[in-house]
mmCIF file of C-alpha atoms and ligand atoms in Angstrom:
data_model
loop_
_atom_site.group_PDB
_atom_site.id
_atom_site.type_symbol
_atom_site.label_atom_id
_atom_site.label_comp_id
_atom_site.label_asym_id
_atom_site.label_seq_id
_atom_site.Cartn_x
_atom_site.Cartn_y
_atom_site.Cartn_z
ATOM 1 C CA MET A 1 -0.186 0.363 0.349
ATOM 2 C CA SER A 2 1.395 3.775 -0.893
ATOM 3 C CA PRO A 3 2.045 5.814 1.812
ATOM 4 C CA ALA A 4 -0.917 8.365 0.604
ATOM 5 C CA ALA A 5 -3.469 5.139 0.729
ATOM 6 C CA GLY A 6 -2.987 5.654 4.422
ATOM 7 C CA VAL A 7 -4.078 9.278 4.458
ATOM 8 C CA ALA A 8 -7.750 9.108 4.861
ATOM 9 C CA GLY A 9 -7.628 6.992 7.753
ATOM 10 C CA ARG A 10 -5.109 8.707 9.451
ATOM 11 C CA ILE A 11 -7.383 12.003 8.967
ATOM 12 C CA ALA A 12 -10.092 10.286 10.087
ATOM 13 C CA GLY A 13 -8.570 9.203 13.129
ATOM 14 C CA THR A 14 -6.815 12.080 14.194
ATOM 15 C CA VAL A 15 -8.787 15.476 12.474
ATOM 16 C CA ARG A 16 -11.820 16.454 14.833
ATOM 17 C CA ALA A 17 -14.920 14.993 13.620
ATOM 18 C CA ASP A 18 -16.701 18.363 13.783
ATOM 19 C CA ILE A 19 -14.002 20.018 11.451
ATOM 20 C CA ARG A 20 -14.092 17.028 9.225
ATOM 21 C CA GLU A 21 -17.689 17.694 8.309
ATOM 22 C CA LEU A 22 -17.336 21.511 7.627
ATOM 23 C CA ALA A 23 -16.897 23.143 4.222
ATOM 24 C CA ALA A 24 -14.123 25.826 4.092
ATOM 25 C CA TYR A 25 -15.132 29.482 4.300
ATOM 26 C CA PRO A 26 -16.474 30.010 0.955
ATOM 27 C CA VAL A 27 -14.889 32.812 -1.523
ATOM 28 C CA ALA A 28 -16.061 32.753 -4.970
ATOM 29 C CA HIS A 29 -14.088 32.667 -8.081
ATOM 30 C CA ALA A 30 -14.765 36.447 -9.496
ATOM 31 C CA GLU A 31 -12.662 36.650 -12.549
ATOM 32 C CA GLY A 32 -14.572 38.627 -14.976
ATOM 33 C CA CYS A 33 -17.775 38.997 -12.621
ATOM 34 C CA ILE A 34 -19.436 42.033 -11.313
ATOM 35 C CA LYS A 35 -18.350 41.509 -7.463
ATOM 36 C CA LEU A 36 -21.263 42.447 -5.206
ATOM 37 C CA ASP A 37 -20.664 39.718 -2.523
ATOM 38 C CA ALA A 38 -18.452 40.491 0.209
ATOM 39 C CA MET A 39 -19.087 44.223 1.006
ATOM 40 C CA GLU A 40 -15.561 45.299 -0.686
ATOM 41 C CA CYS A 41 -15.259 49.149 -1.502
ATOM 42 C CA PRO A 42 -15.717 48.931 -5.430
ATOM 43 C CA TYR A 43 -13.255 52.138 -5.703
ATOM 44 C CA GLU A 44 -9.516 51.764 -5.981
ATOM 45 C CA LEU A 45 -7.114 54.493 -4.392
ATOM 46 C CA PRO A 46 -5.976 57.429 -6.497
ATOM 47 C CA PRO A 47 -2.934 57.104 -7.821
ATOM 48 C CA GLN A 48 -1.253 59.958 -5.515
ATOM 49 C CA VAL A 49 -2.429 57.498 -2.645
ATOM 50 C CA ARG A 50 -1.191 54.172 -4.071
ATOM 51 C CA ASP A 51 2.382 55.959 -4.811
ATOM 52 C CA ASP A 52 3.000 56.883 -1.283
ATOM 53 C CA ILE A 53 2.154 53.151 -0.292
ATOM 54 C CA ALA A 54 4.647 52.053 -2.717
ATOM 55 C CA ARG A 55 7.138 54.237 -1.572
ATOM 56 C CA ALA A 56 6.468 53.103 1.862
ATOM 57 C CA VAL A 57 6.419 49.461 1.102
ATOM 58 C CA ARG A 58 9.797 49.706 -0.672
ATOM 59 C CA ASP A 59 11.388 51.170 1.700
ATOM 60 C CA THR A 60 10.491 48.770 4.538
ATOM 61 C CA PRO A 61 13.017 46.096 5.182
ATOM 62 C CA LEU A 62 11.804 42.294 5.321
ATOM 63 C CA ASN A 63 14.595 40.698 6.848
ATOM 64 C CA ARG A 64 13.857 41.357 10.468
ATOM 65 C CA TYR A 65 10.832 40.673 12.556
ATOM 66 C CA PRO A 66 8.333 43.541 12.971
ATOM 67 C CA ALA A 67 9.223 45.766 15.571
ATOM 68 C CA ALA A 68 8.034 45.527 19.185
ATOM 69 C CA ASP A 69 7.366 48.989 19.630
ATOM 70 C CA LEU A 70 3.978 49.837 17.708
ATOM 71 C CA SER A 71 2.868 52.970 19.570
ATOM 72 C CA ALA A 72 3.330 55.475 16.400
ATOM 73 C CA LEU A 73 0.810 53.272 14.912
ATOM 74 C CA ARG A 74 -1.241 53.200 17.673
ATOM 75 C CA GLN A 75 -1.113 56.852 17.657
ATOM 76 C CA ALA A 76 -2.125 57.154 14.051
ATOM 77 C CA VAL A 77 -4.917 54.504 14.470
ATOM 78 C CA LYS A 78 -6.467 56.469 17.431
ATOM 79 C CA THR A 79 -6.036 59.806 15.970
ATOM 80 C CA ALA A 80 -7.635 58.765 12.370
ATOM 81 C CA PHE A 81 -10.787 56.156 13.923
ATOM 82 C CA GLY A 82 -11.478 58.796 16.678
ATOM 83 C CA VAL A 83 -10.459 56.083 19.579
ATOM 84 C CA PRO A 84 -10.218 57.652 23.240
ATOM 85 C CA GLU A 85 -7.088 58.788 24.184
ATOM 86 C CA ALA A 86 -7.100 56.751 27.386
ATOM 87 C CA ALA A 87 -8.311 53.644 25.611
ATOM 88 C CA GLY A 88 -5.680 50.711 24.791
ATOM 89 C CA LEU A 89 -5.557 49.097 21.093
ATOM 90 C CA LEU A 90 -4.970 45.530 19.895
ATOM 91 C CA PHE A 91 -4.313 44.913 16.325
ATOM 92 C CA GLY A 92 -5.431 41.973 14.382
ATOM 93 C CA ASN A 93 -4.842 40.253 11.214
ATOM 94 C CA GLY A 94 -8.101 41.168 10.095
ATOM 95 C CA SER A 95 -10.617 41.358 12.760
ATOM 96 C CA ASP A 96 -11.321 37.709 12.416
ATOM 97 C CA GLU A 97 -8.151 36.903 14.398
ATOM 98 C CA LEU A 98 -9.290 39.468 16.910
ATOM 99 C CA ILE A 99 -12.396 37.337 17.192
ATOM 100 C CA HIS A 100 -10.408 34.017 17.911
ATOM 101 C CA LEU A 101 -7.915 35.544 20.570
ATOM 102 C CA ILE A 102 -10.992 36.914 22.436
ATOM 103 C CA VAL A 103 -12.588 33.390 22.441
ATOM 104 C CA GLN A 104 -9.268 31.805 23.183
ATOM 105 C CA ALA A 105 -8.430 34.303 26.309
ATOM 106 C CA CYS A 106 -11.526 34.137 27.883
ATOM 107 C CA CYS A 107 -13.446 30.526 27.326
ATOM 108 C CA ASN A 108 -12.709 27.509 29.035
ATOM 109 C CA PRO A 109 -13.950 24.575 26.802
ATOM 110 C CA GLY A 110 -17.773 23.994 26.528
ATOM 111 C CA GLU A 111 -18.240 27.877 27.811
ATOM 112 C CA ALA A 112 -20.495 30.138 26.022
ATOM 113 C CA VAL A 113 -20.217 32.772 23.549
ATOM 114 C CA LEU A 114 -23.379 34.250 22.778
ATOM 115 C CA SER A 115 -24.756 36.769 19.733
ATOM 116 C CA PRO A 116 -28.122 37.508 18.353
ATOM 117 C CA TRP A 117 -28.667 35.070 15.168
ATOM 118 C CA PRO A 118 -28.204 35.172 12.593
ATOM 119 C CA SER A 119 -25.076 37.602 12.615
ATOM 120 C CA PHE A 120 -21.504 37.271 11.412
ATOM 121 C CA VAL A 121 -20.855 33.263 10.813
ATOM 122 C CA TYR A 122 -17.339 33.747 12.300
ATOM 123 C CA PHE A 123 -18.618 34.238 15.790
ATOM 124 C CA ASP A 124 -20.226 30.818 15.627
ATOM 125 C CA MET A 125 -16.718 29.493 13.804
ATOM 126 C CA ALA A 126 -14.472 30.734 16.186
ATOM 127 C CA ALA A 127 -16.077 29.818 18.783
ATOM 128 C CA ARG A 128 -16.473 26.285 17.891
ATOM 129 C CA PHE A 129 -12.500 25.921 16.429
ATOM 130 C CA ASP A 130 -11.697 27.321 19.934
ATOM 131 C CA HIS A 131 -13.669 24.776 21.996
ATOM 132 C CA ALA A 132 -16.193 27.504 23.022
ATOM 133 C CA ARG A 133 -19.852 26.455 22.805
ATOM 134 C CA PHE A 134 -21.933 28.930 20.812
ATOM 135 C CA VAL A 135 -25.324 30.407 21.320
ATOM 136 C CA GLY A 136 -27.472 32.136 18.725
ATOM 137 C CA VAL A 137 -30.240 33.875 20.138
ATOM 138 C CA PRO A 138 -32.717 34.209 17.149
ATOM 139 C CA LEU A 139 -33.983 37.593 15.785
ATOM 140 C CA THR A 140 -37.262 38.631 15.706
ATOM 141 C CA ALA A 141 -39.109 37.627 12.066
ATOM 142 C CA ASP A 142 -38.494 41.362 10.800
ATOM 143 C CA LEU A 143 -34.930 40.552 11.691
ATOM 144 C CA GLU A 144 -34.898 42.677 14.430
ATOM 145 C CA LEU A 145 -32.988 42.446 18.083
ATOM 146 C CA ASP A 146 -34.886 40.165 20.473
ATOM 147 C CA LEU A 147 -34.135 41.820 23.438
ATOM 148 C CA PRO A 148 -36.191 40.295 25.848
ATOM 149 C CA ALA A 149 -34.534 36.759 24.221
ATOM 150 C CA MET A 150 -31.445 38.209 24.796
ATOM 151 C CA LEU A 151 -31.581 38.951 28.612
ATOM 152 C CA VAL A 152 -32.999 35.471 29.171
ATOM 153 C CA ALA A 153 -30.643 33.598 27.291
ATOM 154 C CA ILE A 154 -27.691 35.707 28.880
ATOM 155 C CA GLU A 155 -29.160 34.752 32.186
ATOM 156 C CA ALA A 156 -29.441 30.797 31.300
ATOM 157 C CA HIS A 157 -26.196 30.597 29.261
ATOM 158 C CA GLN A 158 -23.686 32.829 31.350
ATOM 159 C CA PRO A 159 -21.506 33.706 28.534
ATOM 160 C CA LYS A 160 -17.619 34.917 28.753
ATOM 161 C CA VAL A 161 -18.165 36.670 25.456
ATOM 162 C CA VAL A 162 -21.196 38.395 23.719
ATOM 163 C CA PHE A 163 -20.813 39.433 20.196
ATOM 164 C CA LEU A 164 -22.792 42.419 19.029
ATOM 165 C CA ALA A 165 -22.121 43.434 15.155
ATOM 166 C CA VAL A 166 -23.508 46.773 15.128
ATOM 167 C CA PRO A 167 -24.817 46.997 12.273
ATOM 168 C CA ASN A 168 -25.363 43.742 11.942
ATOM 169 C CA ASN A 169 -24.133 41.527 9.248
ATOM 170 C CA PRO A 170 -25.982 39.954 7.052
ATOM 171 C CA THR A 171 -29.141 41.793 7.973
ATOM 172 C CA GLY A 172 -27.906 45.073 7.868
ATOM 173 C CA GLY A 173 -29.687 46.425 11.076
ATOM 174 C CA LEU A 174 -28.777 48.873 13.888
ATOM 175 C CA TRP A 175 -29.502 47.749 17.554
ATOM 176 C CA PRO A 176 -30.861 50.459 19.353
ATOM 177 C CA ASP A 177 -28.403 52.300 22.510
ATOM 178 C CA ASP A 178 -30.419 51.271 25.201
ATOM 179 C CA ALA A 179 -30.757 47.704 24.211
ATOM 180 C CA ILE A 180 -27.072 47.440 23.633
ATOM 181 C CA ALA A 181 -26.607 49.240 27.310
ATOM 182 C CA ALA A 182 -29.232 46.886 28.402
ATOM 183 C CA ILE A 183 -27.115 43.779 27.401
ATOM 184 C CA ILE A 184 -23.918 45.741 28.784
ATOM 185 C CA ALA A 185 -25.239 45.927 32.101
ATOM 186 C CA ALA A 186 -26.682 42.039 31.955
ATOM 187 C CA ALA A 187 -23.646 40.310 30.919
ATOM 188 C CA PRO A 188 -21.761 38.665 33.328
ATOM 189 C CA GLY A 189 -18.318 38.729 30.973
ATOM 190 C CA LEU A 190 -17.404 40.777 28.292
ATOM 191 C CA VAL A 191 -19.185 42.505 25.491
ATOM 192 C CA VAL A 192 -17.715 42.923 21.940
ATOM 193 C CA LEU A 193 -19.152 45.396 19.646
ATOM 194 C CA ASP A 194 -18.303 44.707 16.293
ATOM 195 C CA GLU A 195 -18.226 48.034 14.219
ATOM 196 C CA ALA A 196 -17.160 46.512 11.218
ATOM 197 C CA TYR A 197 -19.635 48.780 9.190
ATOM 198 C CA GLN A 198 -19.452 51.782 11.556
ATOM 199 C CA PRO A 199 -18.249 53.751 8.409
ATOM 200 C CA PHE A 200 -21.777 53.659 7.417
ATOM 201 C CA THR A 201 -23.465 55.260 9.552
ATOM 202 C CA ASP A 202 -23.418 57.870 12.664
ATOM 203 C CA ALA A 203 -23.723 55.193 15.407
ATOM 204 C CA THR A 204 -20.778 53.814 17.302
ATOM 205 C CA TRP A 205 -19.939 52.811 21.047
ATOM 206 C CA MET A 206 -16.408 54.120 20.726
ATOM 207 C CA PRO A 207 -16.528 57.465 22.677
ATOM 208 C CA ARG A 208 -18.350 55.290 25.289
ATOM 209 C CA VAL A 209 -15.812 52.408 25.327
ATOM 210 C CA LEU A 210 -14.541 53.034 28.956
ATOM 211 C CA ASP A 211 -17.710 53.811 30.247
ATOM 212 C CA ALA A 212 -18.522 50.091 31.573
ATOM 213 C CA PRO A 213 -16.275 47.442 32.919
ATOM 214 C CA ASN A 214 -16.916 44.955 30.225
ATOM 215 C CA VAL A 215 -16.780 46.517 26.793
ATOM 216 C CA LEU A 216 -14.605 46.441 23.759
ATOM 217 C CA VAL A 217 -15.272 47.790 20.466
ATOM 218 C CA MET A 218 -13.414 45.852 17.083
ATOM 219 C CA ARG A 219 -13.455 47.530 14.070
ATOM 220 C CA THR A 220 -11.527 46.561 10.676
ATOM 221 C CA VAL A 221 -10.250 48.497 7.661
ATOM 222 C CA SER A 222 -11.900 45.733 5.153
ATOM 223 C CA LYS A 223 -15.219 47.512 4.382
ATOM 224 C CA ILE A 224 -13.631 51.048 3.464
ATOM 225 C CA GLY A 225 -11.338 49.854 0.523
ATOM 226 C CA LEU A 226 -8.693 48.097 2.236
ATOM 227 C CA ALA A 227 -9.787 44.600 2.417
ATOM 228 C CA GLY A 228 -6.755 43.226 1.039
ATOM 229 C CA LEU A 229 -4.585 44.646 4.060
ATOM 230 C CA ARG A 230 -6.218 42.263 6.503
ATOM 231 C CA PHE A 231 -5.822 45.036 9.821
ATOM 232 C CA GLY A 232 -8.452 44.915 12.241
ATOM 233 C CA TYR A 233 -8.270 46.755 15.811
ATOM 234 C CA LEU A 234 -9.822 46.301 19.254
ATOM 235 C CA ALA A 235 -10.018 49.107 21.424
ATOM 236 C CA GLY A 236 -10.561 49.090 25.555
ATOM 237 C CA HIS A 237 -9.767 49.514 28.944
ATOM 238 C CA PRO A 238 -6.114 49.178 28.766
ATOM 239 C CA ASP A 239 -6.047 45.910 31.652
ATOM 240 C CA TRP A 240 -8.244 44.249 29.005
ATOM 241 C CA ILE A 241 -6.143 44.844 26.025
ATOM 242 C CA ALA A 242 -2.791 43.386 28.266
ATOM 243 C CA GLU A 243 -4.606 40.086 29.083
ATOM 244 C CA LEU A 244 -5.874 39.685 25.281
ATOM 245 C CA ASP A 245 -2.425 40.523 24.154
ATOM 246 C CA LYS A 246 -1.160 37.283 25.638
ATOM 247 C CA VAL A 247 -2.714 35.110 23.460
ATOM 248 C CA ARG A 248 -1.802 37.092 20.117
ATOM 249 C CA PRO A 249 0.908 35.172 18.004
ATOM 250 C CA PRO A 250 3.701 37.241 17.945
ATOM 251 C CA TYR A 251 4.571 39.586 15.076
ATOM 252 C CA ASN A 252 0.951 38.926 13.751
ATOM 253 C CA LEU A 253 0.932 42.349 12.004
ATOM 254 C CA ASP A 254 3.384 41.862 9.222
ATOM 255 C CA VAL A 255 5.667 44.806 8.091
ATOM 256 C CA LEU A 256 3.990 45.203 5.080
ATOM 257 C CA THR A 257 0.405 45.651 6.435
ATOM 258 C CA GLN A 258 1.948 48.529 8.976
ATOM 259 C CA ALA A 259 3.844 50.362 6.153
ATOM 260 C CA ALA A 260 1.006 50.648 3.542
ATOM 261 C CA LEU A 261 -1.431 51.516 6.572
ATOM 262 C CA THR A 262 0.685 54.232 8.093
ATOM 263 C CA ALA A 263 0.856 55.791 4.574
ATOM 264 C CA VAL A 264 -2.942 55.085 3.715
ATOM 265 C CA LEU A 265 -3.870 57.062 6.823
ATOM 266 C CA ARG A 266 -2.388 60.122 6.221
ATOM 267 C CA HIS A 267 -5.078 60.059 3.186
ATOM 268 C CA LYS A 268 -7.676 59.309 5.713
ATOM 269 C CA PRO A 269 -9.882 61.385 3.765
ATOM 270 C CA VAL A 270 -9.900 59.481 0.743
ATOM 271 C CA LEU A 271 -11.428 56.725 2.904
ATOM 272 C CA ASP A 272 -13.854 59.201 4.357
ATOM 273 C CA GLU A 273 -14.801 59.907 1.063
ATOM 274 C CA GLN A 274 -15.228 56.634 -0.701
ATOM 275 C CA ALA A 275 -17.384 55.151 2.288
ATOM 276 C CA ALA A 276 -19.680 58.538 2.111
ATOM 277 C CA ARG A 277 -20.327 57.571 -1.536
ATOM 278 C CA LEU A 278 -21.366 54.153 -0.734
ATOM 279 C CA ARG A 279 -23.376 55.250 1.978
ATOM 280 C CA ALA A 280 -24.964 58.076 -0.291
ATOM 281 C CA ASP A 281 -25.906 54.993 -2.850
ATOM 282 C CA ARG A 282 -27.699 52.511 -0.202
ATOM 283 C CA GLU A 283 -30.627 54.419 0.054
ATOM 284 C CA PRO A 284 -31.627 54.881 -3.890
ATOM 285 C CA LEU A 285 -30.458 51.153 -4.900
ATOM 286 C CA ALA A 286 -32.438 50.046 -1.605
ATOM 287 C CA ALA A 287 -35.401 52.057 -3.042
ATOM 288 C CA ALA A 288 -34.804 50.640 -6.784
ATOM 289 C CA LEU A 289 -34.776 47.276 -5.897
ATOM 290 C CA ALA A 290 -37.967 47.538 -3.312
ATOM 291 C CA ALA A 291 -40.053 48.826 -6.659
ATOM 292 C CA LEU A 292 -39.129 45.311 -8.244
ATOM 293 C CA PRO A 293 -42.007 42.771 -7.810
ATOM 294 C CA GLY A 294 -42.103 40.472 -4.871
ATOM 295 C CA VAL A 295 -38.850 42.100 -3.071
ATOM 296 C CA ARG A 296 -38.652 43.298 -0.006
ATOM 297 C CA VAL A 297 -35.696 45.381 1.202
ATOM 298 C CA PHE A 298 -34.730 45.416 4.837
ATOM 299 C CA PRO A 299 -33.507 48.478 6.413
ATOM 300 C CA SER A 300 -29.601 48.791 6.526
ATOM 301 C CA ALA A 301 -26.992 50.938 8.255
ATOM 302 C CA GLY A 302 -23.872 49.046 6.179
ATOM 303 C CA ASN A 303 -22.557 49.212 2.908
ATOM 304 C CA PHE A 304 -25.129 46.528 1.956
ATOM 305 C CA LEU A 305 -28.716 45.239 1.683
ATOM 306 C CA LEU A 306 -30.394 41.994 2.414
ATOM 307 C CA VAL A 307 -33.326 41.350 0.329
ATOM 308 C CA ARG A 308 -35.908 38.851 0.600
ATOM 309 C CA PHE A 309 -37.678 37.420 -2.996
ATOM 310 C CA SER A 310 -40.980 36.234 -2.955
ATOM 311 C CA GLY A 311 -42.236 36.200 -6.275
ATOM 312 C CA LYS A 312 -42.298 33.768 -9.097
ATOM 313 C CA LEU A 313 -38.728 32.815 -8.407
ATOM 314 C CA ASP A 314 -37.166 32.021 -5.107
ATOM 315 C CA GLY A 315 -33.876 33.014 -3.732
ATOM 316 C CA ASN A 316 -31.805 30.488 -5.035
ATOM 317 C CA ALA A 317 -33.205 30.766 -8.434
ATOM 318 C CA VAL A 318 -32.692 35.006 -8.265
ATOM 319 C CA HIS A 319 -28.915 34.119 -7.059
ATOM 320 C CA GLN A 320 -28.352 31.200 -9.877
ATOM 321 C CA ALA A 321 -29.720 33.543 -12.804
ATOM 322 C CA LEU A 322 -27.511 36.426 -11.368
ATOM 323 C CA LYS A 323 -24.536 34.074 -11.389
ATOM 324 C CA THR A 324 -25.199 33.363 -15.068
ATOM 325 C CA ARG A 325 -25.315 36.690 -15.887
ATOM 326 C CA LYS A 326 -21.847 37.142 -13.708
ATOM 327 C CA ILE A 327 -23.245 39.042 -10.988
ATOM 328 C CA LEU A 328 -21.963 37.593 -7.655
ATOM 329 C CA ILE A 329 -24.220 38.341 -4.573
ATOM 330 C CA ARG A 330 -24.210 36.122 -1.682
ATOM 331 C CA ASN A 331 -27.332 33.557 -1.312
ATOM 332 C CA PHE A 332 -28.223 33.224 2.520
ATOM 333 C CA SER A 333 -31.546 31.496 1.436
ATOM 334 C CA ASN A 334 -30.397 28.176 2.851
ATOM 335 C CA ALA A 335 -28.430 29.601 5.682
ATOM 336 C CA HIS A 336 -30.936 30.134 8.536
ATOM 337 C CA PRO A 337 -34.879 30.004 8.641
ATOM 338 C CA LEU A 338 -34.944 33.697 9.181
ATOM 339 C CA LEU A 339 -33.156 34.351 5.992
ATOM 340 C CA ALA A 340 -35.321 32.126 3.728
ATOM 341 C CA ASP A 341 -35.214 33.181 0.246
ATOM 342 C CA CYS A 342 -32.648 36.243 1.111
ATOM 343 C CA LEU A 343 -29.725 37.420 -0.743
ATOM 344 C CA ARG A 344 -27.169 39.896 0.402
ATOM 345 C CA ILE A 345 -25.927 42.851 -2.002
ATOM 346 C CA SER A 346 -23.243 44.797 -1.335
ATOM 347 C CA VAL A 347 -23.543 48.517 -2.532
ATOM 348 C CA GLY A 348 -21.356 48.898 -5.651
ATOM 349 C CA ALA A 349 -20.192 51.612 -7.628
ATOM 350 C CA PRO A 350 -22.949 53.466 -9.490
ATOM 351 C CA ALA A 351 -22.326 51.445 -12.765
ATOM 352 C CA GLU A 352 -22.412 47.843 -11.095
ATOM 353 C CA ASN A 353 -25.274 48.970 -9.296
ATOM 354 C CA ALA A 354 -27.304 49.885 -12.437
ATOM 355 C CA ALA A 355 -26.354 46.608 -14.243
ATOM 356 C CA LEU A 356 -27.673 44.551 -11.110
ATOM 357 C CA LEU A 357 -31.015 46.280 -11.477
ATOM 358 C CA CYS A 358 -31.102 46.020 -14.872
ATOM 359 C CA ALA A 359 -30.567 42.068 -14.667
ATOM 360 C CA LEU A 360 -32.910 41.865 -11.421
ATOM 361 C CA GLN A 361 -35.649 43.569 -13.838
ATOM 362 C CA GLU A 362 -35.125 40.876 -16.424
ATOM 363 C CA ILE A 363 -34.919 38.053 -14.411
ATOM 364 C CA LEU A 364 -37.910 38.810 -12.486
ATOM 365 C CA SER A 365 -40.270 40.036 -15.455
ATOM 366 C CA ALA A 366 -38.932 36.968 -17.735
HETATM 367 C C1 PLP B 401 -16.383 41.561 7.327
HETATM 368 C C2 PLP B 401 -16.616 41.690 9.242
HETATM 369 C C3 PLP B 401 -15.649 41.227 9.612
HETATM 370 C C4 PLP B 401 -14.343 40.987 9.200
HETATM 371 O O1 PLP B 401 -13.377 41.732 8.945
HETATM 372 P P1 PLP B 401 -11.978 41.221 8.663
HETATM 373 O O2 PLP B 401 -11.100 42.411 9.167
HETATM 374 O O3 PLP B 401 -11.900 41.397 7.234
HETATM 375 O O4 PLP B 401 -11.577 39.941 9.473
HETATM 376 C C5 PLP B 401 -15.611 41.517 11.102
HETATM 377 N N1 PLP B 401 -17.082 41.537 11.520
HETATM 378 C C6 PLP B 401 -18.291 41.508 10.569
HETATM 379 C C7 PLP B 401 -19.361 41.648 11.449
HETATM 380 C C8 PLP B 401 -17.991 41.969 9.568
HETATM 381 O O5 PLP B 401 -19.047 41.666 8.517
#
């Protein structure tokens, strides 16, 4: 028997059963497609900014590990993103990594990580990978936060960590401040506000991040034009940050990311302007979608819209028909009963939004 023939048996006996049953995180092949599936910013940075990045990257030596002292970058991030001066900051290779660090530092095996559900799938995945127990508290039928159910579940499960994506992905909803405050007051452990989509709304918990003893605010640059960089940050009381920093892989933020980010942050108004454009284009796109037959658009505070199709074609059929026309959006039809026939559409550049609407008109009237 060749050594390779034994691989399947060794895997079956070695890799955790729950991991063997999983599919890897889906990333669609997008060559030649209109890409409205991952909440990326459709705009490329202007040439002058790209030149600055190129210079910064060129002048970065690659033979040494990243420096221990990140205080200059920390200060630049605080200034650019309105992080309180007294807060500590932890940097991650994307906020996905920060989610892992939080669960790893806080949860013994089997302890609960809780979130309204459906929400960001990676809360569930990271919790399971890290041996915690994920508790998803169903949203209402209108995809709003069910605060009474949240408070009952917090009391019952005593979660070490509560994740609140505000605005929520994939639904787009913005949870009310008083509901967030009630959850913070009731939670026995940490409450992490994931503000990945904060640039597309006025709401933020950042100025209040030090007001309660159990709150952290997490952000990412992925949705504001820098998804290729992989950079997320977590703000909170310096003592919380110091504990989480202990499980951070050494040198998790590579020198090229640091150099590029430092250069980009000198042009922060460019990022703000791109986000403002997407935000301004959101409501006209929502109105145009809502005018199509059998389409319900849920209110969104992000750079995307969740849409339910209940006409002649179901969500799967509409998704497939768009894919045939080389338009990629994300299908949640089979992800959760509350999301039946729901597709999530990133707000794109005006020509992309127009192409999407045109294709949908064709598909829905065929
Ligand atoms: C996209 C997204 C993230 C992921 O951020 P990365 O920094 O790209 O890892 C985190 N949270 C939510 C809610 C998201 O939608």
